[in-house]
Coordinates of C-alpha atoms in Angstrom, one line a residue:
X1 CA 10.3 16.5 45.5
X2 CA 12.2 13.6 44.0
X3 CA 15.5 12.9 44.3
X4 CA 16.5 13.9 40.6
X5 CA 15.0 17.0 41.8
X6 CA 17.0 17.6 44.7
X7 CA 19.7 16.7 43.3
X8 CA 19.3 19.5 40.4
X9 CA 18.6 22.0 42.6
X10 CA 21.5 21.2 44.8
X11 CA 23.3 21.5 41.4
X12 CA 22.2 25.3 40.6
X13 CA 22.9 26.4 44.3
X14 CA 26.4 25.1 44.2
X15 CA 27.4 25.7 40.7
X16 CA 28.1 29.1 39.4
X17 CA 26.8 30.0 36.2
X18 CA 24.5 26.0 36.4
X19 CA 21.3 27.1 34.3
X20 CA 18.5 24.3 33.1
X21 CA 19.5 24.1 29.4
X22 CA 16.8 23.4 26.7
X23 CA 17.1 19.9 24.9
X24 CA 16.5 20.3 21.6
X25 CA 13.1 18.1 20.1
X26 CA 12.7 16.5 16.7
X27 CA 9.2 15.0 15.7
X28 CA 10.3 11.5 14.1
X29 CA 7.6 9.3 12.0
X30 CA 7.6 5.9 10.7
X31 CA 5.9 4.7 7.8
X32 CA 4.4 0.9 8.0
X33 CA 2.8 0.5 5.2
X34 CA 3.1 -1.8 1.9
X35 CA 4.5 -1.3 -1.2
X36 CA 1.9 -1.3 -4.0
X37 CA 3.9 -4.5 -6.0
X38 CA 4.9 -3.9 -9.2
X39 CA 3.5 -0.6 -9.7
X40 CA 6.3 2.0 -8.3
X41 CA 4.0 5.3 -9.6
X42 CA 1.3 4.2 -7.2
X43 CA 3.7 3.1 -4.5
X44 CA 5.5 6.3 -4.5
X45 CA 1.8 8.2 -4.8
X46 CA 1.2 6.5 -1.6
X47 CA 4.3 7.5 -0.1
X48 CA 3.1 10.9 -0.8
X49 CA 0.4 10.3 1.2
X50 CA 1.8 9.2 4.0
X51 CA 4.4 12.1 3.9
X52 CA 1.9 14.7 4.0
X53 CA -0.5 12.7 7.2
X54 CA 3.1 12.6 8.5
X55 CA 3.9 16.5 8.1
X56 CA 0.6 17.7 9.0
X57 CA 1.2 15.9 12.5
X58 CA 4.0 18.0 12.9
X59 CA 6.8 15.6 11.9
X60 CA 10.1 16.7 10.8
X61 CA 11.8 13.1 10.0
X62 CA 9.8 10.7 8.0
X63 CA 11.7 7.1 7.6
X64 CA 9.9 4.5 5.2
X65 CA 11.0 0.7 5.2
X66 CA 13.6 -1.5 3.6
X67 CA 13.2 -1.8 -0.6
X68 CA 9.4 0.1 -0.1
X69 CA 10.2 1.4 -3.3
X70 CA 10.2 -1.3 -5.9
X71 CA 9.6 -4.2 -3.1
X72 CA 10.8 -6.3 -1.0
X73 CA 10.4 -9.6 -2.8
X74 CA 9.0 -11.8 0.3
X75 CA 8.2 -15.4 -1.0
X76 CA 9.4 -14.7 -4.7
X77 CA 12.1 -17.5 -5.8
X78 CA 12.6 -16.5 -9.6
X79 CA 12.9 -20.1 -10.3
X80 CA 16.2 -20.3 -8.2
X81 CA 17.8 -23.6 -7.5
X82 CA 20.9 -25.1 -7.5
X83 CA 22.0 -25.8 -11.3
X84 CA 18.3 -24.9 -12.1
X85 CA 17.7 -22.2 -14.8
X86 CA 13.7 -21.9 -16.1
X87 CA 12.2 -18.7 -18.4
X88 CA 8.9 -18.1 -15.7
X89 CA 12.4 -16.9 -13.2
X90 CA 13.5 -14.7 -15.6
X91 CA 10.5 -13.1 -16.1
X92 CA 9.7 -12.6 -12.9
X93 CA 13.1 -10.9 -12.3
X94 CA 12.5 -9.0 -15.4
X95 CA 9.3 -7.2 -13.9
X96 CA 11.2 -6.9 -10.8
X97 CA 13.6 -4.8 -12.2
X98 CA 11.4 -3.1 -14.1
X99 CA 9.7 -1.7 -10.5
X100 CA 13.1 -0.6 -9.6
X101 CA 14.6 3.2 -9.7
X102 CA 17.8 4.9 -11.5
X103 CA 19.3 7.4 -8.5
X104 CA 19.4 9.9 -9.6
X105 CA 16.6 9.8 -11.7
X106 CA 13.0 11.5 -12.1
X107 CA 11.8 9.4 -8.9
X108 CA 14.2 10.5 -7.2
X109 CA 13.3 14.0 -8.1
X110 CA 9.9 13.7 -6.9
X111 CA 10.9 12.3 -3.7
X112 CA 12.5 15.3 -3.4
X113 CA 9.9 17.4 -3.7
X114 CA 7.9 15.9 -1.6
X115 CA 10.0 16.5 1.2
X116 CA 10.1 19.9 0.4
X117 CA 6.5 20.5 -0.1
X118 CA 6.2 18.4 3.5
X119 CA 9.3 20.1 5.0
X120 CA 10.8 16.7 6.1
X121 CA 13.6 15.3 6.4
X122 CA 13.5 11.9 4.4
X123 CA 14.8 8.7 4.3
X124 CA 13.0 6.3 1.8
X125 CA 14.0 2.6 1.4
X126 CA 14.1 1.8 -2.4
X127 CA 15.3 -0.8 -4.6
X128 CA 17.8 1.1 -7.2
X129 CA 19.0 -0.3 -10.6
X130 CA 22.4 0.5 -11.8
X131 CA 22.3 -1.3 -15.3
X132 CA 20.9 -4.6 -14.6
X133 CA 22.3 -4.7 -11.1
X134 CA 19.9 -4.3 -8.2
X135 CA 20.7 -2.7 -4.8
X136 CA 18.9 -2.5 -1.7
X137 CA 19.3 1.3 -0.8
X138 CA 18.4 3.7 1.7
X139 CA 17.9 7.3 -0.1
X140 CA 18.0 11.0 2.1
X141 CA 16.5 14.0 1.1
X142 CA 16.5 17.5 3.0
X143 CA 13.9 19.4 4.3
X144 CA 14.6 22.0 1.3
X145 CA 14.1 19.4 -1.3
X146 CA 17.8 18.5 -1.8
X147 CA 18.9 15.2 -2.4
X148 CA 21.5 14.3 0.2
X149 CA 22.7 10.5 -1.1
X150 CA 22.3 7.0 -0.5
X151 CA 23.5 4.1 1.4
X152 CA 23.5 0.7 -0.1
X153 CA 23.3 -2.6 1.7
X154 CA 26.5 -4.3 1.9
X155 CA 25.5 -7.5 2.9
X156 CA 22.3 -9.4 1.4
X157 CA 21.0 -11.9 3.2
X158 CA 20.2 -15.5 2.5
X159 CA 18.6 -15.9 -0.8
X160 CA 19.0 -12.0 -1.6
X161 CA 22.0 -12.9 -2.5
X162 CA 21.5 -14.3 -6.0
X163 CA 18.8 -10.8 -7.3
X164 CA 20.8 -8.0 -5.2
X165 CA 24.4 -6.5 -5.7
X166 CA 26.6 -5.8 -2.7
X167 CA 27.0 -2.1 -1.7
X168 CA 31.0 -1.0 -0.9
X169 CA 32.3 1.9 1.9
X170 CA 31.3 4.4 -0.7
X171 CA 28.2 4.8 0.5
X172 CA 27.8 4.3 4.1
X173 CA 27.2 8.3 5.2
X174 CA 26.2 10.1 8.1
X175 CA 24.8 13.5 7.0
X176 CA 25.1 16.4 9.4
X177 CA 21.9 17.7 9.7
X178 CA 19.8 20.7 11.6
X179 CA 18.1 17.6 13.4
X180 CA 21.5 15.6 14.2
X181 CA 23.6 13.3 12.4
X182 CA 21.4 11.1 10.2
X183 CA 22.4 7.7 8.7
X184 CA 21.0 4.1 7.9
X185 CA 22.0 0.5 8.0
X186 CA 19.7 -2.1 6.1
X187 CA 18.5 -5.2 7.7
X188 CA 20.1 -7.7 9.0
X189 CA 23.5 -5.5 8.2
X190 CA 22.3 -4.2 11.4
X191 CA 23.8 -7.8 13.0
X192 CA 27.4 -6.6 11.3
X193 CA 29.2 -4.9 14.8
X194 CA 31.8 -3.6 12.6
X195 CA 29.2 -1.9 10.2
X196 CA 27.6 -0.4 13.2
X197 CA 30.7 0.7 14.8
X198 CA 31.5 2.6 11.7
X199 CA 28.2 4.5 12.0
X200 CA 29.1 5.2 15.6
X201 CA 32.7 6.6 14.4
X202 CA 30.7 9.2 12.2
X203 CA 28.9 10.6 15.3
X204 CA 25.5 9.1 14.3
X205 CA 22.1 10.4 16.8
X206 CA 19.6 9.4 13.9
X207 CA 19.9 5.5 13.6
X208 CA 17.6 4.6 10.6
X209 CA 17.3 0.5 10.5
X210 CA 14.3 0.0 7.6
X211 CA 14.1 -3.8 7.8
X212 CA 11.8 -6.7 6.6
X213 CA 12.1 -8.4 10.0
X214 CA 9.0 -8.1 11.9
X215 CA 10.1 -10.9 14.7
X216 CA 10.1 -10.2 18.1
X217 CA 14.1 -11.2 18.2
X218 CA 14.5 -8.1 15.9
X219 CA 13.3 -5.7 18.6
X220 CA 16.1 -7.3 21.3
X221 CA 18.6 -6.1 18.3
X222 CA 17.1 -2.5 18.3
X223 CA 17.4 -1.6 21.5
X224 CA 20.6 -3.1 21.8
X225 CA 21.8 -0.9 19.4
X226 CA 20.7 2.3 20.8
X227 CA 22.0 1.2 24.2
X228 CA 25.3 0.4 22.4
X229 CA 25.5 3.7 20.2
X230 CA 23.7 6.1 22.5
X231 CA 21.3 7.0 19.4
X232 CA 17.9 7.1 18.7
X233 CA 17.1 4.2 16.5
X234 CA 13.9 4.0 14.4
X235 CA 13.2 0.5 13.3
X236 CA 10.7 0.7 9.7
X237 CA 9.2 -2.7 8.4
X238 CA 6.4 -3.2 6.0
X239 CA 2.7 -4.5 7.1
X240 CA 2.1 -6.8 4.2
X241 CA -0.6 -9.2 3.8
X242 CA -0.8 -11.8 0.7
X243 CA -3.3 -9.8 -1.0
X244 CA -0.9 -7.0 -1.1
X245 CA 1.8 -9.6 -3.5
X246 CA 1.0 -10.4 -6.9
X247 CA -0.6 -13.6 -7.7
X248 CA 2.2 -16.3 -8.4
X249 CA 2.3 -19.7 -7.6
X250 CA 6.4 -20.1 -7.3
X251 CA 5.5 -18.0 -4.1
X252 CA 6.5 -19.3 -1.1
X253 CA 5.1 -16.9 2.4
X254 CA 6.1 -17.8 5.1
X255 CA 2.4 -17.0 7.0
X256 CA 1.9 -15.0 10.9
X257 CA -1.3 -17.1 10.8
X258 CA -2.2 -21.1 10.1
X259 CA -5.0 -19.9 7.6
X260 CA -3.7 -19.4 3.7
X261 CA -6.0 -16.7 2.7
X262 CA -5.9 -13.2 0.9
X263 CA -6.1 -11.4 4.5
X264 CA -3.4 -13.7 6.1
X265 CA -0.2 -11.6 7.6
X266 CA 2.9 -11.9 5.7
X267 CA 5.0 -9.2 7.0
X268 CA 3.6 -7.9 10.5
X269 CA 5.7 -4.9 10.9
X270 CA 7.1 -4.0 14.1
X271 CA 8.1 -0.8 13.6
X272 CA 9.3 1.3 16.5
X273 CA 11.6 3.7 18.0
X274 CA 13.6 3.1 21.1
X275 CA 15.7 6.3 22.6
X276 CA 19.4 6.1 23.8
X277 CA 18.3 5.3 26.8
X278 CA 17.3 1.9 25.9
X279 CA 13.6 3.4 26.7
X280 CA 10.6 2.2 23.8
X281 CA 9.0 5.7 22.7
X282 CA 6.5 4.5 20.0
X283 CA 5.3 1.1 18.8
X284 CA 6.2 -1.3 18.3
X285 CA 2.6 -1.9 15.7
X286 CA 2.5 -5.3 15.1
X287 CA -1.4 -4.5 14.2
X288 CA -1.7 -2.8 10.2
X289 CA 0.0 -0.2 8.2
X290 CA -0.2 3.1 9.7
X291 CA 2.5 5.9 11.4
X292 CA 4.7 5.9 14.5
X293 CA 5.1 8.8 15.5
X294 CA 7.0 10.4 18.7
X295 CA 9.1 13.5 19.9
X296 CA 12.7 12.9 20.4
X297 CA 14.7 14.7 23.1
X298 CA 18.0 15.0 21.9
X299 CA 19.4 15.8 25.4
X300 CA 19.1 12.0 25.9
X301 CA 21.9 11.7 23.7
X302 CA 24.1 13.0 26.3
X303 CA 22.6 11.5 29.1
X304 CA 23.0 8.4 28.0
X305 CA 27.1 8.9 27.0
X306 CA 27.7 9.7 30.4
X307 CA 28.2 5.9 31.3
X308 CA 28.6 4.6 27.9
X309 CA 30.3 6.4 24.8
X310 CA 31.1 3.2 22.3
X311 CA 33.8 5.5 20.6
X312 CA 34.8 7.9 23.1
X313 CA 35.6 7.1 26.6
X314 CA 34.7 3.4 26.6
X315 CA 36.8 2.7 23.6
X316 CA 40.4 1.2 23.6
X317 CA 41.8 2.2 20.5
X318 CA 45.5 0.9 21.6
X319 CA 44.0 -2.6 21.6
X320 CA 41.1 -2.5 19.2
X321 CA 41.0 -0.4 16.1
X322 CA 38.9 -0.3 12.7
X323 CA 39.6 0.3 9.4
X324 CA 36.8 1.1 7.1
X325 CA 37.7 1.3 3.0
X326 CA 35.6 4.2 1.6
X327 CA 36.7 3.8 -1.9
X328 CA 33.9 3.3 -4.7
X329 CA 34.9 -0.3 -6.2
X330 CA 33.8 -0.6 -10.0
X331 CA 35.0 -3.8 -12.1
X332 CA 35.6 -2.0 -14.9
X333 CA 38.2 1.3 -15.1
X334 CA 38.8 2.9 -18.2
X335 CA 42.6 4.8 -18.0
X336 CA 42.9 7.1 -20.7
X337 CA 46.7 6.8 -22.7
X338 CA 49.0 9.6 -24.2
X339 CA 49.4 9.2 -27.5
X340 CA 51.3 11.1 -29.7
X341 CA 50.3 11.9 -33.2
X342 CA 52.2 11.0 -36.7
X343 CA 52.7 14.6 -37.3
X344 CA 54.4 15.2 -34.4
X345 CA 51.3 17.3 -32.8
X346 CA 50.5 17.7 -29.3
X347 CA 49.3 13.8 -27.7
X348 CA 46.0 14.0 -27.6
X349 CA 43.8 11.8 -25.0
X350 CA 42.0 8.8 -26.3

């Protein structure tokens, strides 16, 4: 008998009323796979497809990767330099935006159903358009088909900049779920400790981090952050290779291998999922597109708080403290004015 188990049962003997409680288990998939470039019906037909390999492996959480929906523009430049304008840009932003989806909108709806033909829970990176604005967003559906909301990145990085809008703390949920509190952060927002801390402060177990960094630094950050939050975290990147892009020469990969050829890697994935225990459960696949799939005990969630709880016992609020704005910012408010008529009538709203 180990010492764990000695331990336990020195536990029951001494206890009253001790009992072995059940953890509870959620089946957790990641997608790797690429987008199908500018072609969002086929893209979101494969999606589909993964879904239902996903369900039918008895998965109850399905997480796809950053902008996998519309794409993740690796290599494009839309004829972007300093002072530098040129019409080929344009038109490639044009077609970029054209792959992109209106949430809510009829994509959204058959997202939607997907996850509740699958009877997943859902969280699809896509690349939404709101007017001509882009934004890198994470979307959540229910197991019943509903449409939970949407977190937008708040921080592009590096050249995403100049094609993406900055999300605001309107959108940076944590959705109470029958699996556990579920929530996302983009990227390299994933760097931003005062973005993660906020996720913490809204009790988050279900860490979604859909990326585009397949390096082997990224995987250092992922399992710090489930060692720092005491969450699961599951890490979704695309497997891309340079047959996968459209054919463009303003590209610019940066190549996994020496060889510039239609097989070469571009985006090796990495997916994986690391518990709160700082333990790797599945992946991570540097190898093709494919699933990652693993049980999740939730009891580790708990276990792991014991020594460490970021928000509870090891925080210091009377020294440190954050203050997160949660207010939608528009540019552009319209406030309506009283105005009374000639005749002396009842002011009327304009």
């Amino acid at each position: 008998m180990s010492g764990t188990e000695e331990m336990s049962k020195a536990l029951k003997a001494s206890t009253p009323g001790f009992c072995d409680m059940p953890s509870t288990i959620v089946r957790a998939s990641i997608v790797q796979a690429s987008t199908v470039y500018n072609d969002t019906p086929k893209t979101i037909e494969k999606a589909g497809e993964f879904i239902a390999q996903a369900a039918s492996d008895g998965a109850q959480l399905v997480v796809f990767p950053e902008a996998y929906i519309g794409g993740y523009p690796r290599g494009y430049r839309f004829g972007i330099g300093v002072g530098v304008h040129n019409e080929a840009g344009r038109d490639c932003f044009r077609r970029y935006h054209a792959s992109a989806i209106v949430v809510p909108g009829p994509e959204v709806d058959k997202l939607a159903e997907m996850a509740r033909k699958n009877k997943v829970y859902l969280m699809m990176g896509a690349m939404e358009k709101d007017g001509y604005t882009l934004y890198c967003t994470a979307l959540f559906f229910s197991s019943e088909g509903r449409f939970l909301g949407k977190h937008r990145k708040v921080m592009p990085t590096s050249l995403e900049r100049c094609i993406w809008g900055y999300g605001d703390g309107s959108t940076i949920p944590v959705y109470d779920t029958p699996l556990g509190k579920l929530g996302a952060a983009i990227c390299w927002e994933n760097r931003m400790p005062l973005l993660r801390t906020s996720l913490y402060g809204k009790g988050i177990e279900l860490y979604c981090a859909p990326t585009a960094d397949g390096s082997t630094e990224w995987q250092s950050s992922m399992m710090h952050i489930a060692l720092e939050g005491g969450c699961f975290v599951m890490s979704a990147c695309q497997f891309c290779k340079r047959k996968d892009f459209p054919e463009h020469a303003d590209y610019l990969f940066t190549d996994w291998y020496d060889d510039q050829h239609q097989e070469a890697i571009v985006s090796q994935g990495g997916s994986v999922i690391i518990s709160p225990l700082g333990k790797i459960l599945a992946g991570p696949n540097f190898e093709s597109e494919g699933l990652v799939t693993v049980d999740l005990d939730l009891g580790d969630i708990a276990r792991a708080k014991l020594y460490f709880d970021v928000v509870g016992h090891y925080s210091r609020p009377d020294i440190f403290n954050l203050r997160v704005n949660e207010n939608q910012n528009k540019p552009v408010t319209f406030v309506s004015k009283s105005v009374k008529a000639a005749d002396g009538s009842e002011p009327q709203d304009n």
